[in-house]
mmCIF file of C-alpha atoms and ligand atoms in Angstrom:
data_model
loop_
_atom_site.group_PDB
_atom_site.id
_atom_site.type_symbol
_atom_site.label_atom_id
_atom_site.label_comp_id
_atom_site.label_asym_id
_atom_site.label_seq_id
_atom_site.Cartn_x
_atom_site.Cartn_y
_atom_site.Cartn_z
ATOM 1 C CA UNK A 1 -0.049 -0.038 0.005
ATOM 2 C CA UNK A 2 1.303 3.606 -0.692
ATOM 3 C CA UNK A 3 2.502 5.271 2.259
ATOM 4 C CA UNK A 4 0.726 8.593 3.340
ATOM 5 C CA UNK A 5 3.607 10.494 2.240
ATOM 6 C CA UNK A 6 3.836 9.058 -1.312
ATOM 7 C CA UNK A 7 0.019 9.649 -1.541
ATOM 8 C CA UNK A 8 0.339 13.161 -0.370
ATOM 9 C CA UNK A 9 3.102 13.826 -3.032
ATOM 10 C CA UNK A 10 0.799 12.499 -5.625
ATOM 11 C CA UNK A 11 -2.157 14.528 -4.769
ATOM 12 C CA UNK A 12 0.203 17.593 -4.541
ATOM 13 C CA UNK A 13 1.321 17.053 -7.919
ATOM 14 C CA UNK A 14 -2.114 16.930 -9.319
ATOM 15 C CA UNK A 15 -3.043 20.047 -7.507
ATOM 16 C CA UNK A 16 -0.034 21.852 -8.997
ATOM 17 C CA UNK A 17 -1.044 20.593 -12.395
ATOM 18 C CA UNK A 18 -4.549 21.608 -12.147
ATOM 19 C CA UNK A 19 -3.427 25.175 -10.976
ATOM 20 C CA UNK A 20 -1.682 25.780 -14.391
ATOM 21 C CA UNK A 21 -5.095 25.892 -16.012
ATOM 22 C CA UNK A 22 -6.743 29.393 -15.711
ATOM 23 C CA UNK A 23 -8.907 31.951 -17.627
ATOM 24 C CA UNK A 24 -6.181 34.465 -17.474
ATOM 25 C CA UNK A 25 -2.396 34.338 -17.637
ATOM 26 C CA UNK A 26 -1.859 36.336 -14.400
ATOM 27 C CA UNK A 27 -3.132 33.869 -11.731
ATOM 28 C CA UNK A 28 -5.560 31.095 -11.163
ATOM 29 C CA UNK A 29 -9.185 31.600 -12.182
ATOM 30 C CA UNK A 30 -11.650 28.947 -13.231
ATOM 31 C CA UNK A 31 -15.176 30.251 -12.678
ATOM 32 C CA UNK A 32 -18.443 28.315 -13.377
ATOM 33 C CA UNK A 33 -18.914 27.192 -16.929
ATOM 34 C CA UNK A 34 -15.970 28.960 -18.555
ATOM 35 C CA UNK A 35 -13.632 27.341 -21.095
ATOM 36 C CA UNK A 36 -10.921 27.247 -18.357
ATOM 37 C CA UNK A 37 -13.293 25.625 -15.796
ATOM 38 C CA UNK A 38 -14.232 22.929 -18.344
ATOM 39 C CA UNK A 39 -10.547 22.312 -19.175
ATOM 40 C CA UNK A 40 -9.593 21.880 -15.415
ATOM 41 C CA UNK A 41 -12.854 19.616 -14.918
ATOM 42 C CA UNK A 42 -11.658 17.513 -17.872
ATOM 43 C CA UNK A 43 -8.243 17.077 -16.425
ATOM 44 C CA UNK A 44 -9.825 15.942 -13.041
ATOM 45 C CA UNK A 45 -12.216 13.668 -15.059
ATOM 46 C CA UNK A 46 -9.260 12.079 -16.674
ATOM 47 C CA UNK A 47 -7.650 11.288 -13.449
ATOM 48 C CA UNK A 48 -10.816 9.703 -12.264
ATOM 49 C CA UNK A 49 -11.105 7.727 -15.463
ATOM 50 C CA UNK A 50 -7.429 6.483 -15.213
ATOM 51 C CA UNK A 51 -8.304 5.227 -11.754
ATOM 52 C CA UNK A 52 -10.911 2.915 -13.447
ATOM 53 C CA UNK A 53 -14.038 4.949 -12.142
ATOM 54 C CA UNK A 54 -17.060 5.560 -14.589
ATOM 55 C CA UNK A 55 -17.452 9.391 -14.356
ATOM 56 C CA UNK A 56 -20.864 11.169 -14.737
ATOM 57 C CA UNK A 57 -20.910 14.863 -15.619
ATOM 58 C CA UNK A 58 -24.313 15.788 -14.323
ATOM 59 C CA UNK A 59 -26.659 18.355 -15.611
ATOM 60 C CA UNK A 60 -24.964 21.500 -13.797
ATOM 61 C CA UNK A 61 -21.413 20.325 -14.607
ATOM 62 C CA UNK A 62 -20.550 18.395 -11.397
ATOM 63 C CA UNK A 63 -18.205 15.423 -11.801
ATOM 64 C CA UNK A 64 -19.655 12.380 -9.973
ATOM 65 C CA UNK A 65 -18.140 8.956 -9.442
ATOM 66 C CA UNK A 66 -19.151 6.223 -7.298
ATOM 67 C CA UNK A 67 -17.955 3.029 -5.562
ATOM 68 C CA UNK A 68 -21.090 0.901 -5.112
ATOM 69 C CA UNK A 69 -21.748 -1.560 -2.303
ATOM 70 C CA UNK A 70 -22.968 -5.100 -3.038
ATOM 71 C CA UNK A 71 -25.891 -4.078 -0.754
ATOM 72 C CA UNK A 72 -28.023 -2.323 -3.425
ATOM 73 C CA UNK A 73 -30.368 -0.962 -0.856
ATOM 74 C CA UNK A 74 -27.546 0.698 0.897
ATOM 75 C CA UNK A 75 -27.437 4.508 1.433
ATOM 76 C CA UNK A 76 -24.967 6.861 -0.103
ATOM 77 C CA UNK A 77 -22.089 8.533 1.772
ATOM 78 C CA UNK A 78 -20.603 11.500 -0.201
ATOM 79 C CA UNK A 79 -17.023 12.919 -0.169
ATOM 80 C CA UNK A 80 -16.859 16.123 -2.155
ATOM 81 C CA UNK A 81 -15.416 19.710 -2.605
ATOM 82 C CA UNK A 82 -15.523 22.082 -5.461
ATOM 83 C CA UNK A 83 -13.359 22.770 -8.537
ATOM 84 C CA UNK A 84 -14.365 26.291 -9.444
ATOM 85 C CA UNK A 85 -12.432 29.118 -7.917
ATOM 86 C CA UNK A 86 -12.575 32.774 -7.166
ATOM 87 C CA UNK A 87 -10.608 35.377 -9.308
ATOM 88 C CA UNK A 88 -6.756 35.148 -8.803
ATOM 89 C CA UNK A 89 -7.306 32.243 -6.558
ATOM 90 C CA UNK A 90 -5.075 29.846 -4.585
ATOM 91 C CA UNK A 91 -4.412 26.336 -5.607
ATOM 92 C CA UNK A 92 -6.011 24.443 -2.802
ATOM 93 C CA UNK A 93 -9.372 26.005 -2.185
ATOM 94 C CA UNK A 94 -11.628 23.351 -3.423
ATOM 95 C CA UNK A 95 -9.305 20.955 -5.459
ATOM 96 C CA UNK A 96 -7.637 19.671 -2.206
ATOM 97 C CA UNK A 97 -10.843 18.005 -0.940
ATOM 98 C CA UNK A 98 -11.703 16.718 -4.421
ATOM 99 C CA UNK A 99 -8.334 15.152 -5.162
ATOM 100 C CA UNK A 100 -7.874 13.776 -1.602
ATOM 101 C CA UNK A 101 -11.247 12.180 -2.091
ATOM 102 C CA UNK A 102 -10.060 10.628 -5.408
ATOM 103 C CA UNK A 103 -7.079 9.279 -3.518
ATOM 104 C CA UNK A 104 -9.457 7.653 -1.012
ATOM 105 C CA UNK A 105 -11.464 6.041 -3.689
ATOM 106 C CA UNK A 106 -8.294 4.757 -5.394
ATOM 107 C CA UNK A 107 -6.959 3.302 -2.072
ATOM 108 C CA UNK A 108 -10.268 1.513 -1.355
ATOM 109 C CA UNK A 109 -10.392 0.093 -4.976
ATOM 110 C CA UNK A 110 -6.633 -1.028 -4.703
ATOM 111 C CA UNK A 111 -7.577 -2.751 -1.323
ATOM 112 C CA UNK A 112 -10.714 -4.084 -2.815
ATOM 113 C CA UNK A 113 -12.637 -3.013 0.255
ATOM 114 C CA UNK A 114 -16.233 -4.239 0.489
ATOM 115 C CA UNK A 115 -18.360 -1.193 1.289
ATOM 116 C CA UNK A 116 -21.463 -1.462 3.413
ATOM 117 C CA UNK A 117 -22.577 1.887 1.780
ATOM 118 C CA UNK A 118 -22.317 3.461 -1.644
ATOM 119 C CA UNK A 119 -19.463 5.987 -1.613
ATOM 120 C CA UNK A 120 -20.009 8.929 -4.106
ATOM 121 C CA UNK A 121 -17.184 11.502 -4.824
ATOM 122 C CA UNK A 122 -18.424 14.809 -6.202
ATOM 123 C CA UNK A 123 -16.424 17.678 -7.681
ATOM 124 C CA UNK A 124 -18.833 20.613 -7.406
ATOM 125 C CA UNK A 125 -18.957 22.956 -10.434
ATOM 126 C CA UNK A 126 -20.001 26.353 -8.594
ATOM 127 C CA UNK A 127 -19.223 26.719 -4.810
ATOM 128 C CA UNK A 128 -17.881 30.139 -4.971
ATOM 129 C CA UNK A 129 -20.817 31.852 -6.947
ATOM 130 C CA UNK A 130 -18.286 34.318 -8.560
ATOM 131 C CA UNK A 131 -19.882 34.354 -12.064
ATOM 132 C CA UNK A 132 -23.520 34.474 -10.952
ATOM 133 C CA UNK A 133 -23.278 35.689 -7.414
ATOM 134 C CA UNK A 134 -25.178 32.633 -6.189
ATOM 135 C CA UNK A 135 -23.161 30.176 -4.476
ATOM 136 C CA UNK A 136 -23.544 26.355 -4.134
ATOM 137 C CA UNK A 137 -25.382 25.836 -7.528
ATOM 138 C CA UNK A 138 -23.484 22.427 -7.942
ATOM 139 C CA UNK A 139 -24.384 21.077 -4.514
ATOM 140 C CA UNK A 140 -27.974 22.499 -4.580
ATOM 141 C CA UNK A 141 -28.663 20.298 -7.806
ATOM 142 C CA UNK A 142 -27.349 17.301 -5.894
ATOM 143 C CA UNK A 143 -29.650 17.911 -2.916
ATOM 144 C CA UNK A 144 -32.615 18.776 -5.094
ATOM 145 C CA UNK A 145 -32.670 22.560 -3.730
ATOM 146 C CA UNK A 146 -31.589 24.201 -7.184
ATOM 147 C CA UNK A 147 -33.734 27.283 -7.597
ATOM 148 C CA UNK A 148 -34.884 27.444 -11.191
ATOM 149 C CA UNK A 149 -35.613 31.130 -11.217
ATOM 150 C CA UNK A 150 -31.742 31.605 -11.246
ATOM 151 C CA UNK A 151 -31.533 30.397 -14.697
ATOM 152 C CA UNK A 152 -32.292 33.867 -15.949
ATOM 153 C CA UNK A 153 -29.686 35.607 -13.909
ATOM 154 C CA UNK A 154 -27.106 37.182 -16.242
ATOM 155 C CA UNK A 155 -23.389 37.387 -15.759
ATOM 156 C CA UNK A 156 -21.283 40.540 -16.406
ATOM 157 C CA UNK A 157 -21.395 39.868 -20.173
ATOM 158 C CA UNK A 158 -25.104 39.390 -20.130
ATOM 159 C CA UNK A 159 -24.988 35.655 -20.494
ATOM 160 C CA UNK A 160 -27.782 33.856 -18.606
ATOM 161 C CA UNK A 161 -27.168 31.164 -16.217
ATOM 162 C CA UNK A 162 -29.242 28.852 -18.594
ATOM 163 C CA UNK A 163 -26.998 29.694 -21.463
ATOM 164 C CA UNK A 164 -23.924 29.052 -19.407
ATOM 165 C CA UNK A 165 -25.115 25.671 -18.388
ATOM 166 C CA UNK A 166 -26.017 24.633 -22.017
ATOM 167 C CA UNK A 167 -22.753 26.017 -23.437
ATOM 168 C CA UNK A 168 -20.915 23.958 -20.994
ATOM 169 C CA UNK A 169 -22.649 20.864 -21.928
ATOM 170 C CA UNK A 170 -25.045 20.796 -19.034
ATOM 171 C CA UNK A 171 -28.773 20.292 -19.246
ATOM 172 C CA UNK A 172 -31.333 22.573 -17.639
ATOM 173 C CA UNK A 173 -34.209 20.353 -18.028
ATOM 174 C CA UNK A 174 -32.356 17.668 -16.026
ATOM 175 C CA UNK A 175 -31.381 19.810 -13.130
ATOM 176 C CA UNK A 176 -34.385 18.602 -10.902
ATOM 177 C CA UNK A 177 -33.569 14.981 -11.505
ATOM 178 C CA UNK A 178 -29.975 14.910 -10.604
ATOM 179 C CA UNK A 179 -30.499 15.023 -6.865
ATOM 180 C CA UNK A 180 -29.607 12.054 -4.525
ATOM 181 C CA UNK A 181 -33.015 11.391 -2.984
ATOM 182 C CA UNK A 182 -33.082 12.696 0.686
ATOM 183 C CA UNK A 183 -33.683 9.139 1.878
ATOM 184 C CA UNK A 184 -30.564 7.859 0.266
ATOM 185 C CA UNK A 185 -28.274 10.124 2.053
ATOM 186 C CA UNK A 186 -25.876 8.411 4.673
ATOM 187 C CA UNK A 187 -23.545 11.312 5.293
ATOM 188 C CA UNK A 188 -21.320 13.961 3.848
ATOM 189 C CA UNK A 189 -17.599 14.685 4.497
ATOM 190 C CA UNK A 190 -15.516 17.478 2.898
ATOM 191 C CA UNK A 191 -11.829 18.208 3.490
ATOM 192 C CA UNK A 192 -11.011 21.786 3.023
ATOM 193 C CA UNK A 193 -8.169 24.177 3.909
ATOM 194 C CA UNK A 194 -8.997 26.209 6.913
ATOM 195 C CA UNK A 195 -8.713 29.577 5.291
ATOM 196 C CA UNK A 196 -7.956 31.064 8.557
ATOM 197 C CA UNK A 197 -4.938 31.470 10.963
ATOM 198 C CA UNK A 198 -5.873 29.160 14.078
ATOM 199 C CA UNK A 199 -4.222 25.914 12.890
ATOM 200 C CA UNK A 200 -1.184 27.827 11.634
ATOM 201 C CA UNK A 201 -0.741 29.810 14.831
ATOM 202 C CA UNK A 202 -1.237 26.542 17.046
ATOM 203 C CA UNK A 203 0.962 24.349 14.792
ATOM 204 C CA UNK A 204 -1.635 21.598 14.346
ATOM 205 C CA UNK A 205 -2.320 20.101 10.930
ATOM 206 C CA UNK A 206 -6.078 19.574 11.095
ATOM 207 C CA UNK A 207 -9.418 20.609 12.800
ATOM 208 C CA UNK A 208 -12.982 19.343 13.210
ATOM 209 C CA UNK A 209 -15.526 21.841 12.052
ATOM 210 C CA UNK A 210 -18.484 22.185 14.287
ATOM 211 C CA UNK A 211 -20.460 24.896 12.446
ATOM 212 C CA UNK A 212 -20.443 27.206 9.423
ATOM 213 C CA UNK A 213 -21.486 30.775 9.381
ATOM 214 C CA UNK A 214 -24.299 32.087 7.767
ATOM 215 C CA UNK A 215 -24.150 34.720 5.019
ATOM 216 C CA UNK A 216 -26.216 37.551 3.388
ATOM 217 C CA UNK A 217 -24.951 38.581 -0.122
ATOM 218 C CA UNK A 218 -26.412 41.999 -1.177
ATOM 219 C CA UNK A 219 -26.073 43.940 -4.435
ATOM 220 C CA UNK A 220 -26.316 47.775 -3.514
ATOM 221 C CA UNK A 221 -26.743 50.385 -6.250
ATOM 222 C CA UNK A 222 -26.495 54.224 -5.479
ATOM 223 C CA UNK A 223 -28.184 56.294 -8.123
ATOM 224 C CA UNK A 224 -27.180 59.942 -8.352
ATOM 225 C CA UNK A 225 -26.807 62.367 -11.233
ATOM 226 C CA UNK A 226 -23.971 62.156 -13.632
ATOM 227 C CA UNK A 227 -22.484 65.716 -14.307
ATOM 228 C CA UNK A 228 -19.570 67.684 -15.444
ATOM 229 C CA UNK A 229 -16.754 67.500 -13.016
ATOM 230 C CA UNK A 230 -15.848 71.246 -13.820
ATOM 231 C CA UNK A 231 -19.140 72.957 -13.853
ATOM 232 C CA UNK A 232 -21.363 71.524 -10.994
ATOM 233 C CA UNK A 233 -20.772 73.121 -7.623
ATOM 234 C CA UNK A 234 -19.767 70.874 -4.766
ATOM 235 C CA UNK A 235 -22.948 71.557 -2.707
ATOM 236 C CA UNK A 236 -25.236 70.751 -5.682
ATOM 237 C CA UNK A 237 -24.104 67.432 -6.500
ATOM 238 C CA UNK A 238 -25.593 63.933 -6.345
ATOM 239 C CA UNK A 239 -22.300 62.032 -6.447
ATOM 240 C CA UNK A 240 -22.969 58.234 -6.432
ATOM 241 C CA UNK A 241 -19.344 57.435 -5.806
ATOM 242 C CA UNK A 242 -19.158 59.560 -2.717
ATOM 243 C CA UNK A 243 -22.334 57.979 -1.330
ATOM 244 C CA UNK A 244 -20.851 54.418 -2.057
ATOM 245 C CA UNK A 245 -17.764 55.436 -0.256
ATOM 246 C CA UNK A 246 -19.544 56.497 2.689
ATOM 247 C CA UNK A 247 -21.218 53.202 2.590
ATOM 248 C CA UNK A 248 -17.914 51.198 2.341
ATOM 249 C CA UNK A 249 -16.593 52.850 5.448
ATOM 250 C CA UNK A 250 -19.789 52.558 7.351
ATOM 251 C CA UNK A 251 -19.709 48.782 6.680
ATOM 252 C CA UNK A 252 -16.178 48.517 7.959
ATOM 253 C CA UNK A 253 -17.059 50.621 10.956
ATOM 254 C CA UNK A 254 -19.916 48.348 11.657
ATOM 255 C CA UNK A 255 -17.944 45.362 11.428
ATOM 256 C CA UNK A 256 -15.277 46.526 13.660
ATOM 257 C CA UNK A 257 -17.912 47.561 16.217
ATOM 258 C CA UNK A 258 -19.353 44.035 16.203
ATOM 259 C CA UNK A 259 -16.157 42.111 15.388
ATOM 260 C CA UNK A 260 -16.825 39.351 17.958
ATOM 261 C CA UNK A 261 -19.838 38.100 16.075
ATOM 262 C CA UNK A 262 -19.849 39.194 12.413
ATOM 263 C CA UNK A 263 -17.829 40.038 9.521
ATOM 264 C CA UNK A 264 -18.817 42.571 6.750
ATOM 265 C CA UNK A 265 -17.040 43.112 3.424
ATOM 266 C CA UNK A 266 -17.454 45.199 0.407
ATOM 267 C CA UNK A 267 -15.572 43.231 -2.187
ATOM 268 C CA UNK A 268 -16.825 44.727 -5.400
ATOM 269 C CA UNK A 269 -17.410 48.358 -6.661
ATOM 270 C CA UNK A 270 -18.354 49.293 -10.161
ATOM 271 C CA UNK A 271 -18.675 52.860 -11.275
ATOM 272 C CA UNK A 272 -21.085 53.004 -14.215
ATOM 273 C CA UNK A 273 -19.761 55.083 -17.243
ATOM 274 C CA UNK A 274 -16.592 56.059 -15.134
ATOM 275 C CA UNK A 275 -14.443 59.052 -16.376
ATOM 276 C CA UNK A 276 -12.164 61.312 -14.444
ATOM 277 C CA UNK A 277 -14.173 64.426 -15.552
ATOM 278 C CA UNK A 278 -17.640 62.904 -14.824
ATOM 279 C CA UNK A 279 -19.306 63.032 -11.485
ATOM 280 C CA UNK A 280 -20.344 59.442 -11.035
ATOM 281 C CA UNK A 281 -24.175 58.832 -11.533
ATOM 282 C CA UNK A 282 -24.469 55.391 -10.621
ATOM 283 C CA UNK A 283 -22.299 53.088 -8.652
ATOM 284 C CA UNK A 284 -22.910 49.266 -7.628
ATOM 285 C CA UNK A 285 -21.221 47.479 -4.983
ATOM 286 C CA UNK A 286 -21.384 44.037 -2.959
ATOM 287 C CA UNK A 287 -22.032 43.640 0.605
ATOM 288 C CA UNK A 288 -20.905 40.173 2.133
ATOM 289 C CA UNK A 289 -22.156 39.842 5.615
ATOM 290 C CA UNK A 290 -21.482 36.714 7.774
ATOM 291 C CA UNK A 291 -22.154 35.365 11.178
ATOM 292 C CA UNK A 292 -22.373 31.972 13.094
ATOM 293 C CA UNK A 293 -25.383 33.487 14.775
ATOM 294 C CA UNK A 294 -28.649 33.780 12.751
ATOM 295 C CA UNK A 295 -30.130 36.550 15.066
ATOM 296 C CA UNK A 296 -27.057 38.696 14.907
ATOM 297 C CA UNK A 297 -26.710 38.100 11.175
ATOM 298 C CA UNK A 298 -30.283 39.369 10.846
ATOM 299 C CA UNK A 299 -29.922 42.401 13.089
ATOM 300 C CA UNK A 300 -26.586 43.417 11.285
ATOM 301 C CA UNK A 301 -28.444 43.253 7.942
ATOM 302 C CA UNK A 302 -31.218 45.409 9.118
ATOM 303 C CA UNK A 303 -28.754 47.925 10.783
ATOM 304 C CA UNK A 304 -26.668 48.245 7.690
ATOM 305 C CA UNK A 305 -29.691 48.687 5.464
ATOM 306 C CA UNK A 306 -31.105 51.486 7.859
ATOM 307 C CA UNK A 307 -27.560 53.124 7.724
ATOM 308 C CA UNK A 308 -27.531 52.994 3.920
ATOM 309 C CA UNK A 309 -30.940 54.502 3.731
ATOM 310 C CA UNK A 310 -29.516 57.434 5.782
ATOM 311 C CA UNK A 311 -26.715 57.924 3.490
ATOM 312 C CA UNK A 312 -28.754 58.136 0.403
ATOM 313 C CA UNK A 313 -31.333 60.457 1.988
ATOM 314 C CA UNK A 314 -28.537 62.918 3.045
ATOM 315 C CA UNK A 315 -27.085 63.033 -0.396
ATOM 316 C CA UNK A 316 -30.364 62.956 -2.342
ATOM 317 C CA UNK A 317 -29.396 59.580 -4.016
ATOM 318 C CA UNK A 318 -31.640 56.762 -4.861
ATOM 319 C CA UNK A 319 -30.973 53.330 -3.323
ATOM 320 C CA UNK A 320 -31.372 49.986 -5.000
ATOM 321 C CA UNK A 321 -30.823 47.199 -2.499
ATOM 322 C CA UNK A 322 -30.987 43.585 -3.826
ATOM 323 C CA UNK A 323 -30.546 40.531 -1.385
ATOM 324 C CA UNK A 324 -28.803 38.110 -3.766
ATOM 325 C CA UNK A 325 -28.482 35.247 -1.410
ATOM 326 C CA UNK A 326 -29.116 34.353 2.108
ATOM 327 C CA UNK A 327 -27.784 31.194 3.826
ATOM 328 C CA UNK A 328 -28.482 30.352 7.355
ATOM 329 C CA UNK A 329 -25.773 29.343 9.827
ATOM 330 C CA UNK A 330 -25.414 25.453 10.210
ATOM 331 C CA UNK A 331 -24.052 23.038 12.842
ATOM 332 C CA UNK A 332 -22.161 20.001 11.557
ATOM 333 C CA UNK A 333 -23.211 16.445 12.566
ATOM 334 C CA UNK A 334 -22.200 15.560 16.025
ATOM 335 C CA UNK A 335 -21.960 11.783 15.478
ATOM 336 C CA UNK A 336 -19.734 12.257 12.338
ATOM 337 C CA UNK A 337 -17.626 14.837 14.481
ATOM 338 C CA UNK A 338 -17.211 12.266 17.286
ATOM 339 C CA UNK A 339 -15.697 9.739 14.861
ATOM 340 C CA UNK A 340 -13.585 12.337 13.174
ATOM 341 C CA UNK A 341 -12.254 13.534 16.673
ATOM 342 C CA UNK A 342 -11.516 10.080 17.431
ATOM 343 C CA UNK A 343 -9.595 9.570 14.175
ATOM 344 C CA UNK A 344 -7.616 12.679 14.984
ATOM 345 C CA UNK A 345 -6.673 11.565 18.313
ATOM 346 C CA UNK A 346 -5.713 8.117 17.106
ATOM 347 C CA UNK A 347 -3.345 9.930 14.518
ATOM 348 C CA UNK A 348 -1.694 11.594 17.392
ATOM 349 C CA UNK A 349 -2.927 15.181 17.047
ATOM 350 C CA UNK A 350 -4.809 17.499 19.470
ATOM 351 C CA UNK A 351 -8.384 17.900 18.504
ATOM 352 C CA UNK A 352 -9.237 21.495 17.656
ATOM 353 C CA UNK A 353 -12.863 22.404 16.849
ATOM 354 C CA UNK A 354 -13.529 25.401 14.688
ATOM 355 C CA UNK A 355 -16.401 27.404 13.419
ATOM 356 C CA UNK A 356 -15.971 28.158 9.572
ATOM 357 C CA UNK A 357 -16.494 31.761 8.651
ATOM 358 C CA UNK A 358 -16.139 30.676 5.099
ATOM 359 C CA UNK A 359 -19.142 29.119 3.394
ATOM 360 C CA UNK A 360 -18.853 25.558 1.987
ATOM 361 C CA UNK A 361 -21.057 23.063 0.220
ATOM 362 C CA UNK A 362 -21.509 21.288 3.362
ATOM 363 C CA UNK A 363 -24.101 24.025 4.052
ATOM 364 C CA UNK A 364 -26.715 23.056 1.419
ATOM 365 C CA UNK A 365 -25.914 19.376 2.055
ATOM 366 C CA UNK A 366 -26.611 19.645 5.674
ATOM 367 C CA UNK A 367 -30.317 20.180 4.835
ATOM 368 C CA UNK A 368 -30.810 16.625 3.591
ATOM 369 C CA UNK A 369 -27.707 14.737 5.117
ATOM 370 C CA UNK A 370 -25.630 14.580 8.317
ATOM 371 C CA UNK A 371 -22.650 16.641 7.167
ATOM 372 C CA UNK A 372 -19.069 17.569 8.600
ATOM 373 C CA UNK A 373 -15.824 18.944 7.455
ATOM 374 C CA UNK A 374 -12.164 18.678 8.468
ATOM 375 C CA UNK A 375 -9.901 21.724 8.025
ATOM 376 C CA UNK A 376 -6.384 21.453 6.934
ATOM 377 C CA UNK A 377 -3.780 23.951 8.100
ATOM 378 C CA UNK A 378 -2.707 26.467 5.232
ATOM 379 C CA UNK A 379 -0.040 28.936 5.234
ATOM 380 C CA UNK A 380 -0.659 31.965 7.830
ATOM 381 C CA UNK A 381 -4.448 31.051 7.074
ATOM 382 C CA UNK A 382 -4.075 33.125 3.602
ATOM 383 C CA UNK A 383 -6.714 32.058 0.997
ATOM 384 C CA UNK A 384 -8.588 33.510 -1.980
ATOM 385 C CA UNK A 385 -4.932 34.609 -2.776
ATOM 386 C CA UNK A 386 -2.144 33.195 -4.687
ATOM 387 C CA UNK A 387 -0.078 32.886 -1.602
ATOM 388 C CA UNK A 388 -2.471 29.935 -0.496
ATOM 389 C CA UNK A 389 -0.476 27.062 0.406
ATOM 390 C CA UNK A 390 -0.480 23.540 2.082
ATOM 391 C CA UNK A 391 2.678 21.611 3.190
ATOM 392 C CA UNK A 392 2.896 18.140 1.991
ATOM 393 C CA UNK A 393 3.465 16.832 5.550
ATOM 394 C CA UNK A 394 0.145 18.261 6.605
ATOM 395 C CA UNK A 395 -1.470 16.578 3.618
ATOM 396 C CA UNK A 396 -0.047 13.118 4.705
ATOM 397 C CA UNK A 397 -1.208 13.998 8.171
ATOM 398 C CA UNK A 398 -4.742 14.553 6.746
ATOM 399 C CA UNK A 399 -4.498 11.291 4.786
ATOM 400 C CA UNK A 400 -3.805 9.434 8.052
ATOM 401 C CA UNK A 401 -6.745 10.883 9.732
ATOM 402 C CA UNK A 402 -9.152 10.361 6.732
ATOM 403 C CA UNK A 403 -8.084 6.802 6.444
ATOM 404 C CA UNK A 404 -9.084 6.199 10.061
ATOM 405 C CA UNK A 405 -12.180 8.212 9.645
ATOM 406 C CA UNK A 406 -13.432 6.206 6.677
ATOM 407 C CA UNK A 407 -12.316 2.931 8.199
ATOM 408 C CA UNK A 408 -14.543 3.749 11.266
ATOM 409 C CA UNK A 409 -17.507 4.504 8.969
ATOM 410 C CA UNK A 410 -16.999 1.257 7.074
ATOM 411 C CA UNK A 411 -16.763 -0.973 10.207
ATOM 412 C CA UNK A 412 -19.532 0.803 12.106
HETATM 413 O O1 HGY B 501 -17.067 32.994 0.157
HETATM 414 C C1 HGY B 501 -16.945 31.876 0.829
HETATM 415 O O2 HGY B 501 -17.250 31.721 1.975
HETATM 416 C C2 HGY B 501 -16.424 30.511 0.158
HETATM 417 O O3 HGY B 501 -15.208 30.985 -0.322
HETATM 418 N N1 HGY B 501 -17.226 30.295 -0.969
HETATM 419 MN MN1 MN B 502 -13.757 26.392 -0.944
HETATM 420 MN MN1 MN B 503 -13.577 29.867 -1.422
#
């Protein structure tokens, strides 16, 4: 049997190879449905096929492979993560969990393990929600929760989600029939980088995830009056960008004032018809609001909306506030976490439990199945950044724990 170190090196080589595929030459970008996304997916598919697995590309573009149990009435346990990325991403956010899952299936096949349950590995096609600002498109098809009304959403180039799915070879007519029936789910497990500094600071390779924060994603548009930068007196302006700037700082101030319980970010800002000699007439920005506490998330949302209304009133602007996505916070499955903690202890590591500030596909999955995650230490906790990195020794340590965790599931 391959040692954990040789397996880790193999997975690392695949992560590095996948990282060479991108929409642009600068960094790593493979957003939902783009040619670069499809090229990356094809590479992962080729590795799955080389392992002797029959790969199904489902209607939303997820890659799906299964090891079936001889017990045909068995339920299905899912290992997964995502292969889409943010813009200028790191190498590990998503692919780590997919390629580690593929290694697990390869090991089980090599050892000819008789499974008491079906084991499905899924590479989700859209966790990040970068292109259509709606996350979890891939996992929501697998759980039967896909919102058909999203099909008409348009990306920055005006391409609808339906068109993107079709262009990628997906099938919008099949989206509702690609779910794993709720009764068939045995459990869900995702390995993912921590994307935070705790494991780095504590010098521990892995952690159990006990909960995942909820999030509100809003599109905020400030409508003023475009005008000549040279002729409109300062006190007669309806400057949309000045209003948006006040909003950005108000969001930061609110987040700092409530930093124990929430995080608030404006990650995108677009000035329409921008020119240096034009007073901005329309500005659209994003608001990303998160908390592990649903009540605090709701009150933060209401407070920031009220603040924004005050800003537009004082500046004689018009506000368009569109909630793009709301996801409630979730708690991970305690029984799975108990087994995972046991596997971590047996592997010689201290058990650290973390709440995830980042969203993950485990969130929609937890609606239909017991779900949990394990975090892997990453360099200084940096993620959504080309500096994102995982050390091979931590990947080997992760494999040791996941081997034990899966064995405990198989033998229970
Ligand atoms: O935004 C997030 O929390 C994740 O990276 N999709
Ligand atoms: Mn991720
Ligand atoms: Mn991410």
